[in-house]
Short mmCIF file of C-alpha atoms and ligand atoms in Angstrom, two decimals:
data_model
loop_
_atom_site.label_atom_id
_atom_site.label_comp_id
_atom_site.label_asym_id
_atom_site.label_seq_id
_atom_site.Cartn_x
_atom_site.Cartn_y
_atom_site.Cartn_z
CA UNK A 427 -19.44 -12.32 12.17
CA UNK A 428 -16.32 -12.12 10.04
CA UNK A 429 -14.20 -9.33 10.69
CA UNK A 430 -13.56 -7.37 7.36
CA UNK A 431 -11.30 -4.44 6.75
CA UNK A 432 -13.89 -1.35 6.16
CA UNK A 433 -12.88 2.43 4.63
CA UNK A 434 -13.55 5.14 7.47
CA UNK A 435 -12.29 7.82 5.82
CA UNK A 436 -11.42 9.70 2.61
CA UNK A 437 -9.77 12.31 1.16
CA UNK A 438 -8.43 13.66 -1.81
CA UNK A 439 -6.65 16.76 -2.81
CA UNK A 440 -6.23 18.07 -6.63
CA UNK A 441 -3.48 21.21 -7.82
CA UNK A 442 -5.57 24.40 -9.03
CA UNK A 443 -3.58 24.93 -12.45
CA UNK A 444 -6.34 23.05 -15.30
CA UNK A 445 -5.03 22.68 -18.48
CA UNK A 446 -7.66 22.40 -21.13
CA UNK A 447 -7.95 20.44 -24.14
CA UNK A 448 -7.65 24.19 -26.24
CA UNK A 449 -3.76 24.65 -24.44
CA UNK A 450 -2.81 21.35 -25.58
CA UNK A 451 -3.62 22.47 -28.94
CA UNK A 452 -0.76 24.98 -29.05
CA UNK A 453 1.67 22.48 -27.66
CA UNK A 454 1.34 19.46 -30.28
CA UNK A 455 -1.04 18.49 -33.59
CA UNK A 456 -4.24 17.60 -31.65
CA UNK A 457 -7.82 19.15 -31.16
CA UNK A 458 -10.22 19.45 -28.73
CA UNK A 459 -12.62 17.36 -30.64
CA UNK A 460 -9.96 14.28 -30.93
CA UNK A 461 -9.54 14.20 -26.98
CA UNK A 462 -13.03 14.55 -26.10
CA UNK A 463 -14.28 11.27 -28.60
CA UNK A 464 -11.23 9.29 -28.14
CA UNK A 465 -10.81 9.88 -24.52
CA UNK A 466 -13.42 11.32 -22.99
CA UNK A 467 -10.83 14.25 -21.19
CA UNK A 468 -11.90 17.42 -21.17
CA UNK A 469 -9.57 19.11 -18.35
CA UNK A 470 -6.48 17.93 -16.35
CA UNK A 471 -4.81 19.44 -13.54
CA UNK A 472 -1.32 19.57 -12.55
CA UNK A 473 1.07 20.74 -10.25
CA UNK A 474 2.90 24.38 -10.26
CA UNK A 475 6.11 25.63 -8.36
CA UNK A 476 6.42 24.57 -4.89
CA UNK A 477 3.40 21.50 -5.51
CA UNK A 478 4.76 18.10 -4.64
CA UNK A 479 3.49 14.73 -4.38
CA UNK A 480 4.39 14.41 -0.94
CA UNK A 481 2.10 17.51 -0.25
CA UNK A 482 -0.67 16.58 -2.36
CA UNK A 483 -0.58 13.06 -0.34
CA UNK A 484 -0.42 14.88 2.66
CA UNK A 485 -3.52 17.04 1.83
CA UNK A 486 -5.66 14.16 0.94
CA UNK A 487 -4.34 11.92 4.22
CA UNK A 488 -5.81 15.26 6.42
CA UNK A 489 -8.74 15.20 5.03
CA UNK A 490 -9.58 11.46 5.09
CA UNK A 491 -8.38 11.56 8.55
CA UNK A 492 -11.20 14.75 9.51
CA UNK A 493 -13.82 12.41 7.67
CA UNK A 494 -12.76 9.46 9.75
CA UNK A 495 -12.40 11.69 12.78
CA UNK A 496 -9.08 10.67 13.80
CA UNK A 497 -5.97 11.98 15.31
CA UNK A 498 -2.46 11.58 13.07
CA UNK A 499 -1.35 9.57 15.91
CA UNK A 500 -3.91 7.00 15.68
CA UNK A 501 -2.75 5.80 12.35
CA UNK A 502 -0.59 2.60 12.13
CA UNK A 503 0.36 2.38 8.96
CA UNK A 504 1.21 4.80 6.08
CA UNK A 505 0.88 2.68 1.93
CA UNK A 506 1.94 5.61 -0.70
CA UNK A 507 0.80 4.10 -3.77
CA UNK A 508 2.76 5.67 -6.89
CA UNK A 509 4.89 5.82 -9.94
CA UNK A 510 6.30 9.58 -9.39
CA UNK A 511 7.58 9.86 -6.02
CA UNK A 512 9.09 13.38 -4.95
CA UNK A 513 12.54 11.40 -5.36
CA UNK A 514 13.89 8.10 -4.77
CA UNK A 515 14.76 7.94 -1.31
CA UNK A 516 13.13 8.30 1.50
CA UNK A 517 9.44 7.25 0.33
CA UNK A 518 6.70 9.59 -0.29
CA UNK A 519 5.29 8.19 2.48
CA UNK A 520 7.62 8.93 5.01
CA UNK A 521 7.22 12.27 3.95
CA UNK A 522 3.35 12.14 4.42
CA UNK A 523 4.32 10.45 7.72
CA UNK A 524 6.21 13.54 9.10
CA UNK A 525 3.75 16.03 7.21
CA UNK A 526 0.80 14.96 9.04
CA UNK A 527 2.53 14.00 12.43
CA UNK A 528 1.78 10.36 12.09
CA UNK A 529 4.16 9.36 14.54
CA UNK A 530 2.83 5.59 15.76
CA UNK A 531 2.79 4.87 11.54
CA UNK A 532 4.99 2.68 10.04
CA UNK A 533 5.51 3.79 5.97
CA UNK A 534 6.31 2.67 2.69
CA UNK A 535 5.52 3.40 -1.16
CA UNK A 536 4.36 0.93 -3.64
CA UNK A 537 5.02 0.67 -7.25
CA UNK A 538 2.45 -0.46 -9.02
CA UNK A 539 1.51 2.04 -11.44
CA UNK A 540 -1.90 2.77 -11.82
CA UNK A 541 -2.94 -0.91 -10.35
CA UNK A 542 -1.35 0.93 -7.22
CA UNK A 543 -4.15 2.36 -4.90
CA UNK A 544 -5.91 -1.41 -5.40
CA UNK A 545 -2.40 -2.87 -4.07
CA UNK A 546 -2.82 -0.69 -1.76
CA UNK A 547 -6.25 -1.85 -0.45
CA UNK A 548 -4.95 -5.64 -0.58
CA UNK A 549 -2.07 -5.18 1.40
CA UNK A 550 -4.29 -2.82 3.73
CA UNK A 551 -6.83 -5.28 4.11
CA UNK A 552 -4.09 -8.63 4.80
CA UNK A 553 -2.22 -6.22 7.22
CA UNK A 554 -5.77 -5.88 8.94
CA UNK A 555 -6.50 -9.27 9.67
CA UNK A 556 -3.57 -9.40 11.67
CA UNK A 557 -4.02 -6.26 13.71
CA UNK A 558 -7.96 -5.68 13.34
CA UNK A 559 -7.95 -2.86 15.37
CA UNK A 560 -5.25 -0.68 13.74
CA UNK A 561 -5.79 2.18 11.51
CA UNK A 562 -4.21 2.14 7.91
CA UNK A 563 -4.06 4.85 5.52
CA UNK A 564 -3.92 3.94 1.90
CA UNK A 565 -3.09 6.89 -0.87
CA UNK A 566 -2.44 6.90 -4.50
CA UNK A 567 -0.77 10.57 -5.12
CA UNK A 568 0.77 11.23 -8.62
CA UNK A 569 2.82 13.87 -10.22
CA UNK A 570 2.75 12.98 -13.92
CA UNK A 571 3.14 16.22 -15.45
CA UNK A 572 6.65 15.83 -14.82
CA UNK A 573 7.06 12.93 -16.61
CA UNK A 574 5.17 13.45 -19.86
CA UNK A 575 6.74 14.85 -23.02
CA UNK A 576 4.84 17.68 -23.47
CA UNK A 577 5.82 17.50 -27.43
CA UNK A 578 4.28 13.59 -27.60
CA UNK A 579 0.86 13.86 -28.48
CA UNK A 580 0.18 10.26 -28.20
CA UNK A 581 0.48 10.59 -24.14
CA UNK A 582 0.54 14.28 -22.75
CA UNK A 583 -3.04 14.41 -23.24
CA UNK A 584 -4.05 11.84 -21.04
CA UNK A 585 -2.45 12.59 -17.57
CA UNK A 586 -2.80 14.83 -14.94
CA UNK A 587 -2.10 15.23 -10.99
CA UNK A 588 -3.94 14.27 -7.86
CA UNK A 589 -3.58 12.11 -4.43
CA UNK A 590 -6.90 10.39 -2.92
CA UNK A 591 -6.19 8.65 0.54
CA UNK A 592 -8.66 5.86 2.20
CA UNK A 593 -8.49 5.40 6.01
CA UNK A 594 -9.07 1.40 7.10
CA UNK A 595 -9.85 -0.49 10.09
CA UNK A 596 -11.41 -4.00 10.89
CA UNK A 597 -14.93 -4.15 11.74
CA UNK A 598 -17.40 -6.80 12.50
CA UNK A 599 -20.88 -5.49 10.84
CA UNK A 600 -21.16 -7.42 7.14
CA UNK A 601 -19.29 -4.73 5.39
CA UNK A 602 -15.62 -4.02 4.28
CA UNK A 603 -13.47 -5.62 1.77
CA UNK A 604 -14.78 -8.93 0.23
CA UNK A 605 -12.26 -10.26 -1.94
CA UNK A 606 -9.22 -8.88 -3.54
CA UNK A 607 -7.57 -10.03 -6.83
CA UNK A 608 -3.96 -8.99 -8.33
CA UNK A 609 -2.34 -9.77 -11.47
CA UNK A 610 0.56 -8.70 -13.60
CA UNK A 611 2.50 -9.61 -17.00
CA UNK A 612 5.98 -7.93 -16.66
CA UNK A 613 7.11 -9.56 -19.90
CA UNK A 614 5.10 -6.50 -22.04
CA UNK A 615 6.71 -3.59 -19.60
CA UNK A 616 7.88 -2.38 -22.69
CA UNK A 617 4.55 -1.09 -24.37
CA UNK A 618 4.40 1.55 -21.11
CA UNK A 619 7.40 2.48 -19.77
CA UNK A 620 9.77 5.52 -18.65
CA UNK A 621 12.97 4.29 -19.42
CA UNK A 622 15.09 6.04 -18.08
CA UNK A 623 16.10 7.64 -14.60
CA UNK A 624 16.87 4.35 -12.79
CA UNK A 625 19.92 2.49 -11.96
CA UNK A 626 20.49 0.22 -15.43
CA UNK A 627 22.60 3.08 -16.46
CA UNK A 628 24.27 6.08 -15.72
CA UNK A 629 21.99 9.02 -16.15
CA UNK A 630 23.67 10.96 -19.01
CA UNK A 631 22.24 14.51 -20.75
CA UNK A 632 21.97 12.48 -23.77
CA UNK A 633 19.16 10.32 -22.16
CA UNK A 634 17.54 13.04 -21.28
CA UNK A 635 17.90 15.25 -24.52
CA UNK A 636 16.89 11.89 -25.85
CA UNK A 637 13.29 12.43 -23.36
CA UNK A 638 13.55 9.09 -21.30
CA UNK A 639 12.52 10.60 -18.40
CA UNK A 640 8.98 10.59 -20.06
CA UNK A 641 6.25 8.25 -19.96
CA UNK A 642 6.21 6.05 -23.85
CA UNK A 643 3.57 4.20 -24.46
CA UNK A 644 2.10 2.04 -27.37
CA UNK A 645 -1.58 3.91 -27.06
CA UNK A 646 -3.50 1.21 -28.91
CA UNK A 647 -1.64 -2.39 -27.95
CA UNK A 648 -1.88 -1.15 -23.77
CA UNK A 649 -6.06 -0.24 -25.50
CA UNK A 650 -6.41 -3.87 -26.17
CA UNK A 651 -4.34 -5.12 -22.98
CA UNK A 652 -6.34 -2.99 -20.88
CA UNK A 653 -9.98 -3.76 -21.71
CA UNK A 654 -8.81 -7.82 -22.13
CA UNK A 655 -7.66 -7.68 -18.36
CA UNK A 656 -10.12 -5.66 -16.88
CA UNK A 657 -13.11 -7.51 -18.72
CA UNK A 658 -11.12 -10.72 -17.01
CA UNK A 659 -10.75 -9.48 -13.68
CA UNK A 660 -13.92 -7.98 -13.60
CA UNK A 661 -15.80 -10.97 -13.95
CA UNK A 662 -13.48 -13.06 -11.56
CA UNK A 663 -14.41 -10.54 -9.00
CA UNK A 664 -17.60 -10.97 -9.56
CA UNK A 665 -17.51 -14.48 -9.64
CA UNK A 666 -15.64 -14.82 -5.88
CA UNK A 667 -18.07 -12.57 -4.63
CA UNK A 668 -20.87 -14.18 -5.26
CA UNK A 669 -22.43 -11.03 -7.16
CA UNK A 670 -23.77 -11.24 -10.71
CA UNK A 671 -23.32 -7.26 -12.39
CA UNK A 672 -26.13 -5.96 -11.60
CA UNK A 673 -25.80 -6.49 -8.19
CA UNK A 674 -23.02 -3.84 -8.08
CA UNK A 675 -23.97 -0.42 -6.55
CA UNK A 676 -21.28 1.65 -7.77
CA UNK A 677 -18.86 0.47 -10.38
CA UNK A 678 -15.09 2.59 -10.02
CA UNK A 679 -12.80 1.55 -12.82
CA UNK A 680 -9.64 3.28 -12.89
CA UNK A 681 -10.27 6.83 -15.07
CA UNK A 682 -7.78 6.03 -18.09
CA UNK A 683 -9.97 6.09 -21.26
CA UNK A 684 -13.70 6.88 -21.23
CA UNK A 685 -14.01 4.41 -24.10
CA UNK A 686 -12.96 1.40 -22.16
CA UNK A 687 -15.18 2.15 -18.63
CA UNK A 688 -17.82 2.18 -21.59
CA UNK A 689 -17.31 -1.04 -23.05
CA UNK A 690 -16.93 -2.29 -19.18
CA UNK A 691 -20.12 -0.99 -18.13
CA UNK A 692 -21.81 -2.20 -21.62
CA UNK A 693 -20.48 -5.91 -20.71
CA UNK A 694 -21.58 -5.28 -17.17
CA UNK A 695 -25.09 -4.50 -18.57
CA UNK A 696 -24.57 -1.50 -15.79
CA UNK A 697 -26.79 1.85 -16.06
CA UNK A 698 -24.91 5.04 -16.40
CA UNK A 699 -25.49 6.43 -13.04
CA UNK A 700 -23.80 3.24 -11.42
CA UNK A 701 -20.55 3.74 -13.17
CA UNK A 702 -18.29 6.60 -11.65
CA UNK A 703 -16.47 8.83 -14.37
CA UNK A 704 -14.66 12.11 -13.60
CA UNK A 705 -12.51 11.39 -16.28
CA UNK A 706 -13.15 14.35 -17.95
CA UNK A 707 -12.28 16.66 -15.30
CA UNK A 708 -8.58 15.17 -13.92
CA UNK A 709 -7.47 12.60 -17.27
CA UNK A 710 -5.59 9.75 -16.29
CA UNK A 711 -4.02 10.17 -12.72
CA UNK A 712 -3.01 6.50 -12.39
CA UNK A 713 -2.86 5.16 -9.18
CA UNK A 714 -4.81 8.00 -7.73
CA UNK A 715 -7.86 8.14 -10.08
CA UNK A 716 -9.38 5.55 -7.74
CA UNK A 717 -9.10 7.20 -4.47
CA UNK A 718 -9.96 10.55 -5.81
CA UNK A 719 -13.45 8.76 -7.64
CA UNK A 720 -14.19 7.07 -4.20
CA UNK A 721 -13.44 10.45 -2.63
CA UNK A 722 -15.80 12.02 -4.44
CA UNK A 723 -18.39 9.52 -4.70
CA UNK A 724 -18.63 9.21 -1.07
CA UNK A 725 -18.93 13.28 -0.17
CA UNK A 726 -21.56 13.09 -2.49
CA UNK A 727 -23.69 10.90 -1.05
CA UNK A 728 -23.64 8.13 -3.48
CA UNK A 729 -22.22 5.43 -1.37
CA UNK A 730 -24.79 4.04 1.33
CA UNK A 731 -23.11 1.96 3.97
CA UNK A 732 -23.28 -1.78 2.36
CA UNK A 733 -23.14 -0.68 -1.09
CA UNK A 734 -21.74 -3.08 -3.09
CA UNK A 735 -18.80 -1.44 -4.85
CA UNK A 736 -16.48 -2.99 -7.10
CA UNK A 737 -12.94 -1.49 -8.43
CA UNK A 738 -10.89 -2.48 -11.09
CA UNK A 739 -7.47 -0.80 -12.17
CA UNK A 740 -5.28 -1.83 -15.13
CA UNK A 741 -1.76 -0.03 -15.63
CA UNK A 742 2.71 -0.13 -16.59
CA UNK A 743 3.78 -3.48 -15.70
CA UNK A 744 1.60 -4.24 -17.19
CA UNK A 745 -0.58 -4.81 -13.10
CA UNK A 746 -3.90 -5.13 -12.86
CA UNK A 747 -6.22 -5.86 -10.04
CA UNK A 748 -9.87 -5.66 -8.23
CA UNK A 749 -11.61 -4.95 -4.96
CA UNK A 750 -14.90 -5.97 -4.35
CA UNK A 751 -16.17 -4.12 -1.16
CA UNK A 752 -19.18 -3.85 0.75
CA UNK A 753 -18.89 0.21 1.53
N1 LIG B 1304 -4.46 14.06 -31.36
C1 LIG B 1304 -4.75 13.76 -32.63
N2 LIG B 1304 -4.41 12.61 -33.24
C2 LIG B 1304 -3.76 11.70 -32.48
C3 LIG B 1304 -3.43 11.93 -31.12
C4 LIG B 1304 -3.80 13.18 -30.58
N3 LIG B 1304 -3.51 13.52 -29.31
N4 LIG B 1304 -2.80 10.85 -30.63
C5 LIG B 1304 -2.74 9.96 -31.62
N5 LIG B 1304 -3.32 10.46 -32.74
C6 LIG B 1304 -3.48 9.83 -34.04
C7 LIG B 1304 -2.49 8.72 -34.28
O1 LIG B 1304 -1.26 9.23 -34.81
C8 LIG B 1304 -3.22 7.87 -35.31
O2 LIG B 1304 -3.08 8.43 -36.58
P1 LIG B 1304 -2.90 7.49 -37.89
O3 LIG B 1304 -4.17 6.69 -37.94
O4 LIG B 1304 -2.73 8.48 -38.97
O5 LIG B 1304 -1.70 6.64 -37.57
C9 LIG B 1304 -4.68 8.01 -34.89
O6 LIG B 1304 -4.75 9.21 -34.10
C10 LIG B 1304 -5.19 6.84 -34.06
O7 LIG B 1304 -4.17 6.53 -33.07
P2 LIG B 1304 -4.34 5.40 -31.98
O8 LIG B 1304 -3.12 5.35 -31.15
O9 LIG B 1304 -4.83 4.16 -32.67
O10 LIG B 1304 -5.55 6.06 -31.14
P3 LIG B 1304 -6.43 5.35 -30.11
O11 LIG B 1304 -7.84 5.40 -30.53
O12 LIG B 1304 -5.86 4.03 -29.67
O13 LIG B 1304 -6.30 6.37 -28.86
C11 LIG B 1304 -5.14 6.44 -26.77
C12 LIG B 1304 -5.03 6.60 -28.29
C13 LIG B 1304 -6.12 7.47 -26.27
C14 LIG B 1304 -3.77 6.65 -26.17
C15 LIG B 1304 -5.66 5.01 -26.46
O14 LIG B 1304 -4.91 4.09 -27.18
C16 LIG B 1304 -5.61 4.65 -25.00
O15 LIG B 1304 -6.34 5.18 -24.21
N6 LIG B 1304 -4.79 3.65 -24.66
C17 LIG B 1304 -4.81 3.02 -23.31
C18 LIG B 1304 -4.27 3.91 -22.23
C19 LIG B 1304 -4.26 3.14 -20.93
O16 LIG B 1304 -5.20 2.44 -20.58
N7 LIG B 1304 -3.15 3.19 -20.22
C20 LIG B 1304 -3.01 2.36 -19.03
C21 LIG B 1304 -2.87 3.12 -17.82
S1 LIG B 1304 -1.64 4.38 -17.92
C22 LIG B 1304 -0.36 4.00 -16.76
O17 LIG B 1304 -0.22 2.89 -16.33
C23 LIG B 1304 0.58 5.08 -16.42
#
């Protein structure tokens, strides 16, 4: 039998402060009623003094590694998916790899936006088929409240803060990761972007009195990006699998907009209960939606071993991507 690389493990770990829909209406011109139809968010957490995304990781990468009943030691390889690491040197994973005592773990981060945890998985799962019997741990971890202009109502309603972590190892028994595809169109960075805090220029107060620190993005052309590329890649998942929709046991798109899962799981011809949302509860926590939806799916009992589970992100970059997996 083929050896495939399956999840042992997972984990997540979300900050206590919620912000609800109501608070955002004293910070810009919105309502509670706007992000609930056009969205589907009702609450979104984020981080307070002392939170960090190397903690949050960290949090989610212990309890994965409980789940999977491992030791820190036993883990090969660290893959910190993200887009708002603590700062830019050393890794967020490096970080997770002292936190947690990892010490046998190699470690790196992964830009990919909110594609990122699905990256993640494909590197996980290529890295696997050289060294079956290694351990990798795979997190998406964001900290977008500090990059959203909390004055822009076209974005700060959408994103909160979260980590999920996935634990993988090869296996021989028919399940595991079946196919994996990436893609990305760099020349439309633009539409979804923060501009500023690299290295094309100097970082000056005026670019930051002038907010490009924050997250700007073009709301309705990423819209019709998003649901052209994830229709696409859903269907050439699908396709390399061998599966026809309604073969899938648990769909887990990446929680951006409620409205475009919806018009995936319509075109899937998919019933409700086979579509994870927890979109309203954590908004858009790019790259780790996914791993916090697994997370949750699989303490509650939803995923059967050799459920057939298919993921599909979309994000900046623009990146987008699917796993197909049998869980
Ligand atoms: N409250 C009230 N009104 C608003 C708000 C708000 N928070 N935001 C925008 N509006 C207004 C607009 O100004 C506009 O008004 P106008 O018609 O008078 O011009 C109207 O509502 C409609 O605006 P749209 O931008 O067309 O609204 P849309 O239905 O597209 O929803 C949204 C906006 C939610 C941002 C949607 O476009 C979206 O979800 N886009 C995709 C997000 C996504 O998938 N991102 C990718 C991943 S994120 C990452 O990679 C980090």
């Amino acid at each position: 039998m083929e050896t495939r690389s399956i999840i042992i493990g997972t984990g997540s770990a979300i900050p206590k402060k919620i912000i609800h829909n109501k608070d955002l209406e004293e910070l810009v011109d919105t309502s509670d009623e706007w992000i609930r139809t056009r969205t589907g968010i009702v609450t979104r957490h984020v981080v307070e003094e002392g939170e960090t995304n190397s903690r949050l990781a960290g949090e989610a990468a212990k309890n994965a590694l409980e789940m999977a009943g491992l030791s820190p030691v036993d883990i090969n390889l660290i893959i910190v998916a993200t887009l708002t690491p603590d700062m830019p040197m050393p890794s967020v994973a490096c970080l997770v790899q002292d936190a947690i005592g990892a010490k046998q773990a190699g470690a790196f981060d992964l830009a990919a936006t909110c594609s990122g945890f699905l990256y993640g998985l494909a590197m996980a799962d290529g890295y696997l088929r050289i060294h079956p019997d290694h351990h990798v741990l795979v997190i998406g971890s964001e900290v977008l409240s500090r990059r959203v202009n909390w004055k822009d109502r076209g974005t700060c309603i959408l994103f909160g803060d979260g980590a999920g972590a996935a634990i993988l190892t090869g296996a021989e028994n028919g399940r595991g990761i079946v196919t994996s595809h990436l893609h990305a169109d760099g020349s439309l960075w633009d539409l979804l972007a923060i501009r500023g805090l690299g290295t094309r220029e100097e970082v000056t107060p005026a670019q930051l009195e002038a907010g490009l620190q924050f997250i700007e993005m073009n709301g309705r052309e990423v819209f019709k990006h998003a649901v052209r590329a994830l229709e696409s890649v859903t269907m050439e998942a699908l396709e390399t699998a061998g599966w026809k929709g309604e073969d899938i046991d648990l769909f887990v798109p990446h929680q951006a907009n409620m409205r475009i899962i919806e018009h995936l799981r319509q075109r899937l011809g998919l019933s409700e209960e086979k579509v994870f949302i927890n979109i309203h509860k954590y908004g858009n926590t790019s790259a780790a939606s996914i791993p916090i939806a697994l997370d949750e799916a699989n303490r509650s009992g939803i995923l059967k071993p050799g459920a057939k589970v298919l993921m599909v992100a979309f994000g900046g970059g623009f990146t987008w991507g699917s796993v197909a997996m049998k869980w």
